[in-house]
XYZ file of C-alpha atoms in Angstrom:
660
model
C 144.602 27.219 -110.795
C 141.763 25.661 -112.744
C 141.195 22.815 -115.125
C 138.574 21.927 -117.685
C 135.147 21.785 -116.101
C 133.774 18.346 -115.338
C 130.662 17.299 -117.193
C 128.587 14.230 -117.770
C 129.820 12.402 -120.859
C 128.095 10.080 -123.268
C 130.786 7.493 -123.925
C 130.517 8.053 -127.691
C 133.461 8.483 -130.040
C 132.842 12.100 -130.956
C 136.233 13.789 -131.583
C 135.643 16.581 -129.058
C 134.747 14.065 -126.371
C 137.730 11.861 -127.080
C 139.941 14.948 -127.000
C 138.511 15.825 -123.578
C 139.200 12.280 -122.378
C 142.747 12.630 -123.640
C 143.075 15.987 -121.830
C 142.048 14.395 -118.542
C 144.442 11.489 -119.012
C 147.257 13.852 -119.916
C 146.526 15.890 -116.776
C 146.849 12.749 -114.646
C 150.030 11.625 -116.413
C 151.796 14.955 -116.090
C 150.653 15.422 -112.506
C 152.069 12.008 -111.597
C 155.336 12.575 -113.456
C 155.926 15.881 -111.671
C 154.944 14.349 -108.336
C 157.569 11.645 -108.887
C 160.213 14.267 -109.613
C 159.234 16.382 -106.618
C 159.293 13.344 -104.347
C 162.829 12.510 -105.442
C 163.769 16.129 -104.763
C 162.264 15.803 -101.235
C 159.661 18.489 -101.962
C 156.896 15.943 -101.321
C 157.120 14.190 -97.922
C 155.548 10.913 -96.885
C 154.461 7.994 -99.045
C 153.706 8.368 -102.745
C 151.893 5.770 -104.867
C 151.520 6.706 -108.533
C 149.051 5.507 -111.155
C 151.087 6.131 -114.317
C 149.803 3.677 -116.916
C 146.317 3.475 -115.382
C 144.924 6.793 -116.612
C 142.321 5.324 -118.953
C 140.480 3.374 -116.255
C 140.192 6.477 -114.055
C 139.016 8.817 -116.801
C 136.744 6.289 -118.501
C 135.106 5.243 -115.234
C 134.347 8.846 -114.230
C 133.260 9.928 -117.719
C 129.508 9.259 -117.253
C 129.428 10.645 -113.704
C 127.814 13.911 -112.703
C 128.538 16.237 -109.823
C 126.206 14.420 -107.391
C 127.620 10.987 -108.156
C 130.298 9.684 -105.836
C 133.592 7.838 -105.943
C 135.784 6.208 -103.339
C 139.429 5.630 -104.085
C 142.606 3.884 -102.983
C 146.116 4.726 -101.860
C 146.837 5.070 -105.602
C 144.104 7.631 -106.075
C 145.468 10.793 -107.729
C 144.061 9.786 -111.111
C 140.617 8.993 -109.751
C 140.130 12.309 -107.981
C 141.521 14.320 -110.899
C 139.190 12.455 -113.241
C 136.236 13.269 -110.960
C 137.020 16.983 -111.162
C 139.391 17.949 -108.362
C 141.794 20.709 -109.390
C 145.455 19.895 -109.858
C 146.796 22.949 -108.017
C 145.200 22.305 -104.621
C 146.159 18.634 -104.985
C 149.791 19.520 -105.629
C 149.733 21.790 -102.596
C 148.269 18.945 -100.547
C 151.042 16.580 -101.597
C 153.557 19.218 -100.513
C 151.817 19.518 -97.119
C 150.680 23.113 -97.573
C 147.840 24.854 -95.718
C 146.094 25.728 -98.996
C 146.101 22.095 -100.087
C 142.874 20.238 -100.754
C 142.826 18.981 -97.157
C 144.851 21.815 -95.588
C 147.933 19.587 -95.527
C 146.304 17.078 -93.148
C 145.782 14.208 -95.590
C 148.594 14.065 -98.097
C 148.780 11.762 -101.087
C 146.761 8.844 -99.688
C 143.856 10.739 -98.140
C 142.685 13.366 -100.615
C 138.934 13.921 -100.510
C 136.288 16.491 -101.342
C 132.759 15.256 -100.591
C 131.430 18.444 -102.170
C 132.616 17.065 -105.516
C 131.450 13.540 -104.733
C 134.999 12.457 -103.833
C 134.673 10.468 -100.614
C 138.336 9.828 -100.129
C 141.433 8.096 -101.231
C 142.358 5.641 -98.487
C 145.558 4.287 -97.004
C 143.845 1.058 -95.898
C 143.505 -1.516 -98.676
C 139.837 -2.206 -99.379
C 138.505 0.345 -96.893
C 136.862 2.492 -99.539
C 134.469 -0.311 -100.486
C 132.246 -0.299 -97.351
C 132.321 3.503 -97.427
C 131.094 3.394 -101.029
C 128.233 1.171 -99.885
C 127.311 3.889 -97.404
C 127.394 6.631 -100.035
C 125.244 4.408 -102.264
C 122.835 3.818 -99.368
C 122.398 7.567 -99.028
C 121.799 7.790 -102.778
C 119.193 5.039 -102.641
C 117.362 6.571 -99.689
C 117.210 9.911 -101.512
C 116.031 8.187 -104.727
C 117.639 10.877 -106.902
C 119.279 8.484 -109.366
C 122.830 9.041 -108.126
C 125.458 6.314 -108.425
C 128.794 5.532 -106.792
C 131.987 4.110 -108.286
C 134.225 2.277 -105.813
C 137.748 1.953 -107.209
C 139.903 -0.871 -105.867
C 142.925 -2.874 -106.943
C 143.139 -6.606 -107.507
C 144.941 -6.979 -104.175
C 141.894 -5.706 -102.273
C 139.918 -8.780 -103.349
C 141.679 -10.687 -100.558
C 140.295 -8.295 -97.943
C 137.258 -9.213 -95.887
C 135.970 -5.683 -96.442
C 135.651 -6.470 -100.161
C 133.384 -9.428 -99.456
C 131.320 -7.579 -96.857
C 130.793 -4.496 -98.998
C 129.896 -6.336 -102.202
C 127.565 -8.705 -100.384
C 125.760 -5.902 -98.551
C 125.448 -3.903 -101.784
C 123.967 -6.966 -103.478
C 121.502 -7.640 -100.658
C 120.376 -3.999 -100.603
C 120.469 -3.531 -104.427
C 122.670 -0.467 -104.059
C 123.597 1.761 -107.038
C 127.332 1.117 -106.837
C 129.900 0.040 -109.424
C 132.781 -1.909 -107.900
C 135.550 -1.084 -110.358
C 138.664 -3.234 -110.098
C 141.768 -1.768 -111.689
C 143.515 -5.077 -112.244
C 147.163 -4.137 -112.720
C 148.185 -7.738 -111.971
C 150.194 -6.953 -108.834
C 149.203 -6.850 -105.172
C 152.043 -4.647 -103.971
C 154.998 -6.966 -104.799
C 153.026 -10.147 -105.465
C 151.597 -11.219 -108.819
C 147.851 -11.751 -108.849
C 148.343 -15.430 -109.665
C 149.790 -15.930 -106.191
C 146.952 -14.056 -104.453
C 143.720 -15.465 -105.874
C 142.337 -18.693 -107.281
C 138.937 -17.472 -108.500
C 138.459 -14.867 -111.249
C 136.362 -11.795 -110.562
C 133.704 -13.026 -112.976
C 133.142 -16.048 -110.735
C 133.095 -13.879 -107.635
C 130.468 -11.581 -109.145
C 128.322 -14.598 -109.972
C 128.730 -15.806 -106.400
C 127.389 -12.515 -105.068
C 124.553 -12.531 -107.595
C 125.594 -9.270 -109.273
C 126.535 -8.249 -112.798
C 130.058 -8.431 -114.203
C 131.822 -6.772 -117.123
C 135.411 -6.934 -118.336
C 137.011 -4.088 -120.244
C 140.396 -3.132 -121.672
C 141.565 -0.704 -118.999
C 144.103 0.899 -121.342
C 141.440 2.021 -123.835
C 139.693 5.067 -122.409
C 136.937 4.934 -125.001
C 136.171 1.292 -124.225
C 136.056 2.027 -120.489
C 133.835 5.078 -121.010
C 131.431 3.175 -123.232
C 131.225 0.254 -120.804
C 130.713 2.518 -117.807
C 128.138 4.664 -119.589
C 125.963 1.604 -120.088
C 126.518 0.328 -116.548
C 125.788 3.707 -114.953
C 122.630 4.146 -117.027
C 121.326 0.803 -115.773
C 122.078 1.775 -112.174
C 120.301 5.098 -112.561
C 117.285 3.184 -113.783
C 117.231 1.103 -110.609
C 119.627 -1.718 -111.392
C 121.703 -3.331 -108.639
C 125.482 -3.316 -108.183
C 127.911 -4.333 -110.915
C 131.519 -5.469 -110.736
C 133.625 -4.066 -113.592
C 137.159 -5.348 -114.154
C 139.408 -2.946 -116.061
C 142.620 -4.726 -116.996
C 145.584 -2.353 -116.933
C 149.198 -2.035 -115.724
C 151.111 0.312 -113.454
C 154.441 1.484 -114.822
C 156.017 2.540 -111.531
C 156.561 0.378 -108.466
C 154.094 -0.096 -105.660
C 155.527 3.081 -104.116
C 158.146 5.570 -105.209
C 161.478 4.027 -104.302
C 160.233 0.460 -104.780
C 163.243 -1.575 -106.100
C 160.817 -3.654 -108.220
C 162.685 -6.943 -107.912
C 159.452 -8.819 -108.536
C 159.219 -8.019 -112.268
C 161.578 -7.550 -115.190
C 162.276 -4.368 -117.165
C 161.209 -6.275 -120.271
C 157.758 -6.878 -118.792
C 157.320 -3.177 -118.042
C 158.547 -2.181 -121.494
C 156.066 -4.537 -123.131
C 153.228 -3.052 -121.068
C 154.184 0.466 -122.137
C 153.423 -0.457 -125.726
C 149.777 -0.255 -124.634
C 150.189 3.240 -123.173
C 146.623 4.571 -122.656
C 147.632 8.004 -123.957
C 149.104 6.555 -127.157
C 146.025 4.391 -127.666
C 143.882 7.528 -127.519
C 146.232 9.683 -129.613
C 145.986 7.278 -132.531
C 142.334 8.308 -132.844
C 143.022 12.041 -132.590
C 144.353 14.793 -134.754
C 148.036 15.095 -133.851
C 147.995 18.883 -133.743
C 145.016 18.912 -131.398
C 146.681 16.375 -129.100
C 149.932 18.373 -129.135
C 148.014 21.491 -128.164
C 146.474 19.635 -125.234
C 149.931 18.448 -124.145
C 151.198 22.018 -124.135
C 148.122 23.264 -122.271
C 148.417 20.628 -119.553
C 152.187 21.062 -119.187
C 151.602 24.741 -118.439
C 148.778 23.942 -116.014
C 150.832 21.490 -113.988
C 153.922 23.721 -113.920
C 151.763 26.602 -112.722
C 150.336 24.299 -110.044
C 153.843 23.339 -108.900
C 155.016 26.966 -108.793
C 151.908 28.012 -106.868
C 152.193 25.173 -104.358
C 155.874 25.910 -103.771
C 155.044 29.493 -102.841
C 152.578 28.550 -100.110
C 153.133 28.276 -96.337
C 152.792 25.084 -94.375
C 150.073 24.870 -91.699
C 150.877 27.060 -88.698
C 151.848 25.147 -85.516
C 148.955 26.724 -83.625
C 146.487 24.972 -85.973
C 147.564 21.499 -84.799
C 144.224 20.840 -83.068
C 142.041 22.085 -85.917
C 139.566 19.725 -87.616
C 139.779 16.886 -85.061
C 136.120 17.315 -84.128
C 133.279 19.469 -85.352
C 132.108 22.215 -82.970
C 129.205 21.147 -80.789
C 126.149 23.292 -80.272
C 125.751 24.087 -76.559
C 123.163 21.956 -74.792
C 122.113 23.096 -71.314
C 121.883 20.635 -68.460
C 118.170 19.789 -68.140
C 116.178 20.568 -65.009
C 115.737 17.752 -62.479
C 112.844 15.452 -63.287
C 109.763 15.819 -61.092
C 109.236 13.303 -58.318
C 105.907 12.213 -59.778
C 107.285 11.572 -63.297
C 106.110 8.488 -65.169
C 108.441 5.493 -64.790
C 110.040 3.760 -67.777
C 112.952 1.407 -68.500
C 116.323 1.891 -70.187
C 115.199 -0.338 -73.050
C 112.203 1.964 -73.567
C 114.571 4.936 -73.540
C 116.593 3.514 -76.453
C 113.519 2.827 -78.576
C 111.867 6.177 -77.813
C 115.048 8.129 -78.581
C 115.438 6.368 -81.925
C 111.766 6.858 -82.705
C 111.938 10.562 -81.861
C 114.952 11.228 -84.083
C 113.637 9.139 -86.986
C 110.405 11.136 -86.899
C 112.119 14.502 -86.518
C 114.870 14.158 -89.149
C 114.497 12.349 -92.510
C 118.285 12.065 -92.810
C 118.358 9.647 -89.840
C 118.287 5.930 -90.552
C 118.976 2.854 -88.430
C 120.847 -0.242 -89.600
C 122.297 -3.367 -88.059
C 121.979 -7.100 -87.640
C 118.326 -8.008 -86.996
C 117.305 -4.460 -86.034
C 114.471 -4.370 -88.575
C 112.010 -7.241 -88.778
C 113.500 -8.877 -85.691
C 113.405 -5.701 -83.605
C 116.933 -6.246 -82.218
C 118.130 -9.201 -80.153
C 116.824 -7.443 -77.008
C 113.638 -6.121 -78.635
C 114.862 -2.523 -78.467
C 113.858 -1.552 -82.029
C 110.618 -3.515 -82.205
C 108.057 -1.784 -84.416
C 110.431 0.840 -85.849
C 110.870 -0.890 -89.218
C 107.124 -0.853 -89.738
C 106.815 2.770 -88.650
C 109.677 3.985 -90.853
C 109.777 1.826 -94.012
C 113.208 1.594 -95.611
C 114.880 3.575 -92.823
C 115.336 0.734 -90.319
C 117.424 -1.757 -92.240
C 118.582 -5.285 -91.519
C 122.168 -6.011 -92.557
C 124.176 -9.188 -93.089
C 126.465 -10.221 -90.227
C 129.184 -7.937 -91.552
C 130.369 -5.505 -88.907
C 132.914 -3.737 -91.146
C 130.272 -3.189 -93.803
C 127.792 -1.956 -91.195
C 130.133 0.690 -89.761
C 131.631 1.488 -93.174
C 128.120 2.116 -94.455
C 127.619 4.561 -91.605
C 130.861 6.373 -92.499
C 129.968 6.717 -96.169
C 126.356 7.678 -95.535
C 127.409 10.297 -92.988
C 129.854 11.876 -95.433
C 127.036 11.902 -97.989
C 124.794 13.939 -95.693
C 122.837 11.324 -93.733
C 122.765 10.686 -89.967
C 123.143 6.918 -89.646
C 122.640 5.063 -86.383
C 124.132 1.588 -86.724
C 124.262 -1.218 -84.211
C 127.089 -3.562 -83.341
C 125.312 -6.279 -81.393
C 127.965 -6.733 -78.667
C 130.783 -4.383 -77.725
C 133.182 -7.310 -78.017
C 132.500 -7.311 -81.774
C 134.013 -3.832 -82.113
C 137.282 -5.630 -82.797
C 135.808 -7.093 -85.980
C 135.220 -3.617 -87.478
C 137.831 -1.571 -85.635
C 139.406 -0.161 -88.804
C 136.175 1.586 -89.700
C 136.245 3.344 -86.324
C 139.998 3.737 -85.840
C 141.109 4.786 -89.321
C 137.914 6.018 -90.969
C 135.202 7.510 -88.743
C 137.614 9.010 -86.211
C 140.168 10.425 -88.650
C 138.368 11.448 -91.829
C 137.338 14.907 -90.658
C 140.914 15.648 -89.627
C 142.563 14.064 -92.682
C 140.295 15.991 -95.046
C 140.903 19.304 -93.319
C 137.288 19.529 -92.230
C 135.793 18.734 -95.660
C 134.237 15.483 -94.435
C 131.312 15.542 -92.028
C 130.811 12.438 -89.873
C 127.512 12.692 -87.939
C 127.091 9.014 -87.092
C 126.294 6.876 -84.075
C 127.456 3.329 -83.414
C 125.239 1.791 -80.743
C 126.495 -1.233 -78.872
C 126.127 -2.912 -75.477
C 128.151 -4.840 -72.917
C 127.744 -6.188 -69.424
C 129.364 -8.782 -67.206
C 127.592 -10.642 -64.431
C 125.462 -13.172 -66.281
C 128.093 -15.746 -67.320
C 128.315 -14.431 -70.871
C 131.990 -15.364 -71.046
C 135.107 -13.668 -72.321
C 133.796 -12.713 -75.783
C 130.468 -11.204 -74.725
C 131.260 -9.301 -71.515
C 134.055 -6.845 -72.229
C 133.969 -3.156 -71.355
C 136.293 -1.711 -74.024
C 135.785 2.013 -73.549
C 139.488 2.657 -72.917
C 140.346 1.241 -76.326
C 137.835 3.565 -78.011
C 138.579 6.614 -75.870
C 142.232 6.381 -76.920
C 141.264 7.166 -80.538
C 141.320 10.933 -81.236
C 138.137 12.043 -82.968
C 135.760 9.518 -81.393
C 133.174 10.471 -78.787
C 132.390 7.657 -76.332
C 129.173 7.760 -74.264
C 128.097 5.346 -71.488
C 124.832 6.227 -69.702
C 123.925 4.930 -66.243
C 120.138 5.365 -66.040
C 117.040 5.452 -68.276
C 116.598 9.235 -68.502
C 120.251 9.784 -69.397
C 120.056 6.971 -71.944
C 117.243 8.831 -73.697
C 118.815 12.290 -73.494
C 122.329 11.214 -74.401
C 121.245 9.045 -77.333
C 119.194 11.872 -78.827
C 122.149 14.247 -78.346
C 124.494 11.728 -79.964
C 122.268 11.381 -83.050
C 122.089 15.162 -83.414
C 125.836 15.613 -82.886
C 128.086 16.384 -85.894
C 130.768 13.913 -84.740
C 131.142 10.121 -84.706
C 129.794 8.785 -81.413
C 130.067 5.286 -79.963
C 127.085 4.880 -77.643
C 127.562 2.039 -75.156
C 124.611 0.629 -73.220
C 124.831 -1.915 -70.406
C 122.496 -4.784 -71.191
C 122.007 -5.609 -67.508
C 120.367 -2.179 -67.213
C 117.813 -2.606 -70.005
C 115.220 -3.447 -67.370
C 116.337 -0.679 -64.979
C 113.439 1.649 -64.145
C 113.557 5.380 -63.614
C 111.658 8.621 -64.200
C 110.665 9.292 -67.792
C 111.810 12.691 -69.106
C 109.871 14.929 -71.518
C 110.206 14.227 -75.242
C 112.598 17.164 -75.783
C 115.013 15.944 -73.102
C 118.684 16.297 -74.113
C 121.869 15.696 -72.107
C 125.032 17.609 -73.102
C 127.815 15.405 -74.450
C 131.197 15.740 -72.766
C 129.708 16.835 -69.449
C 129.835 14.766 -66.240
C 127.269 15.122 -63.476
C 127.520 15.098 -59.699
C 124.736 12.639 -58.899
C 125.309 12.702 -55.130
C 126.866 15.552 -53.168
C 129.530 14.733 -50.589
C 132.458 16.186 -48.682
C 134.877 13.389 -47.720
C 135.649 11.354 -50.881
C 135.018 11.739 -54.598
C 133.876 8.546 -56.323
C 133.955 8.658 -60.144
C 132.211 6.006 -62.200
C 130.079 5.450 -65.317
C 127.507 3.089 -66.771
C 126.076 0.403 -64.446
C 128.868 0.842 -61.903
C 127.391 4.243 -61.004
C 124.427 2.414 -59.461
C 126.770 0.262 -57.360
C 128.680 3.413 -56.418
C 125.512 5.161 -55.270
C 124.571 2.113 -53.225
C 128.025 2.085 -51.622
C 127.788 5.803 -50.866
C 124.418 5.284 -49.195
C 125.914 2.472 -47.116
C 128.813 4.672 -45.989
C 126.544 7.586 -45.178
C 125.235 5.462 -42.319
C 128.833 5.188 -41.091
C 129.405 8.949 -41.147
C 131.414 9.040 -44.406
C 130.163 11.540 -47.012
C 130.853 10.352 -50.574
C 130.409 12.584 -53.626
C 129.495 10.476 -56.652
C 130.257 11.657 -60.191
C 128.754 10.003 -63.257
C 131.065 10.686 -66.204
C 128.304 9.918 -68.754
C 130.720 10.778 -71.592
C 134.090 9.017 -71.461
C 135.666 10.961 -74.329
C 135.922 13.878 -74.341
C 136.589 13.679 -70.620
C 135.063 16.303 -68.317
C 138.198 17.058 -66.355
C 136.815 20.218 -64.762
C 133.979 18.519 -62.879
C 136.268 15.798 -61.499
C 139.004 18.225 -60.469
C 136.518 20.587 -58.826
C 135.164 17.728 -56.739
C 138.674 16.579 -55.836
C 139.523 20.101 -54.678
C 136.557 19.831 -52.303
C 137.034 16.296 -50.937
C 140.821 15.786 -51.334
C 140.321 12.077 -52.013
C 139.567 10.202 -55.241
C 138.314 6.668 -55.892
C 137.422 5.401 -59.374
C 135.204 2.389 -60.024
C 134.678 0.769 -63.418
C 133.693 -2.526 -65.015
C 136.593 -2.623 -67.474
C 139.777 -4.370 -66.381
C 141.984 -2.219 -64.200
C 145.238 -2.047 -66.175
C 145.564 0.764 -68.755
C 141.929 1.781 -68.313
C 140.011 5.050 -68.086
C 140.619 4.883 -64.348
C 144.340 5.103 -65.039
C 143.766 8.265 -67.088
C 141.714 9.796 -64.284
C 144.423 8.864 -61.788
C 147.099 10.473 -63.948
C 144.965 13.602 -64.267
C 144.522 13.798 -60.504
C 148.248 13.516 -59.891
C 149.174 15.868 -62.720
C 146.563 18.598 -62.258
C 145.195 17.991 -58.770
C 148.302 16.872 -56.899
C 148.221 19.573 -54.225
C 144.635 18.678 -53.338
C 145.380 15.003 -52.643
C 145.359 13.811 -49.040
C 145.341 10.095 -49.917
C 146.381 7.802 -52.768
C 144.164 7.767 -55.836
C 142.593 4.296 -55.877
C 140.835 2.234 -58.539
C 138.196 -0.436 -58.054
C 138.067 -2.620 -61.153
C 138.389 -6.217 -62.335
C 141.890 -7.698 -62.474
C 143.601 -8.048 -65.851
C 141.928 -11.375 -66.562
C 139.369 -12.099 -69.314
C 135.799 -12.140 -68.054
C 135.240 -15.652 -66.633
C 132.243 -17.854 -67.405
C 131.789 -19.720 -64.100
C 129.604 -17.686 -61.700
C 131.954 -18.354 -58.781
C 134.851 -16.777 -60.708
C 132.797 -13.958 -62.203
C 131.626 -12.873 -58.743
C 135.240 -12.561 -57.597
C 136.281 -10.807 -60.818
C 133.538 -8.150 -61.018
C 133.423 -5.212 -58.549
C 130.258 -4.705 -56.533
C 128.692 -2.361 -54.026
C 130.587 -4.100 -51.250
C 134.032 -3.979 -52.883
C 133.520 -0.294 -53.674
C 132.418 0.405 -50.103
C 135.432 -1.444 -48.712
C 137.791 0.727 -50.779
C 136.006 3.922 -49.770
C 136.383 3.017 -46.074
C 140.085 2.396 -46.558
C 140.674 5.742 -48.281
C 138.553 7.616 -45.720
C 140.778 6.265 -42.984
C 144.017 7.578 -44.545
């Protein structure tokens, strides 16, 4: 099934161009009408949010866009992606949950995307497309090819923090992005008057960006406005906020009882039907011919989609993560190797990848001129102009920028200053970075790294000490890495930057000064592979990050008492290297796990469950965890010492298990 080819328009009132605009609007209208009917007939599962009445803003906004330009969309995004050039047949199949759908039936109505067409995703999270658009625009700016991005959002998204963060970052960076608000006057069930006190014109002025208002029911007016705006952006202008005033005819979702507005209000709005507004300027016979053409196209799309199979059950695990290239375990470092620190390892790894790959860039709070709060990126901004970028204190915008830039072909490395601040931007990890490859059926590529750090033991308190790896490891699609020494920090960070998947790379700040042998420049550590860092026969001790050093010290202490402890450094938390742990357990028949995160519901619990489930017949003693109690990290040193495990508490537990 095909549709009219997408081309760059001029925004003029030439009859053939207006007829093409009408064709695109008619395609959206008929697609939405049939989707509504199919939903009522239970042929479309899940949620369905339709944009009937808003066709002109979608078509007019996309009219001046070319194939390389990008859009991000909303949960009400069918019109946007059709206007950008996605074919109606694969979309209909996607809505029906079919394997041949745009996203292989993994995304459905709210998550349709095709980055190959510059469509970086509809989105089920209100406002989430805006930071992603900033990332796509960042990629466009770094490439300096004159590409632009249109970020569609509804008036309700203005209340989201992500709106503020994205617009502010775009303004600060002078990004080529149009923030296009389809103001249909309702935020779900609530009228806009109850949601906002400041008009968008005032907000644009507050951000220091341009603003334009347009009749969102007049496709020609929208196209003409957007043609001028896009031309200015291509010439180097900064972001613009465009408000297209329109109206949605259907409820917030199909099945919405619509008690919040009257039938008379809807009827009055329909008098400004975007299709009728356009038809008045067209030859009636030509418009009728378009109607007939589109009716046949959409019916053919429905018939084709109905005939298709759903995804096969055995494909359930497809598209969660991109395949990794095999990386061999490096040879042991020579005894006379040069010594360096973990903080040097971070800087050298970043420097190596920035020099080797022009698609890599680094961004975060004070990572540029300031060189990072710990001095880890000092000098990189000067060495790589424009590719080591300071951001506002806007964690959602920082990670959202990474998501969008990664989908647009870059390899961003962004920093969240403290691991505790992951909660501020969790949506961008939980619902965007981790899920977009799966929800798009593999169309989206997400090669990005989020660097962060943690570490208790220096009275940093409850909001700057947390080890939250269990929270992140529980999210399918995320890779979580926690190195324990300088050489691994270097090799794992380089591997993470080269990896085709989203990686959260967690450093322990108390180890930044830790010294160890410096590896060669080409040193890489395989992701997802644990390492036996001390051989033993009596007990297996599994740990990661700084606690590995305490575990090694405890094992050395017990060696003097005749107890042989095998120490495993997980290195990568997710995906978990089950084979290495189970092989060691089969040898020692005892398992102790030590970690800095609180004990309850942690990674240690997962390892314990694995040992009981898959290694039960090897166990000669209870699986035991050494970890802080379920109490926030305390500030007072006397309390923190009791709370945090140490070499001695690990050794005490190992003695107890050895005696069983």
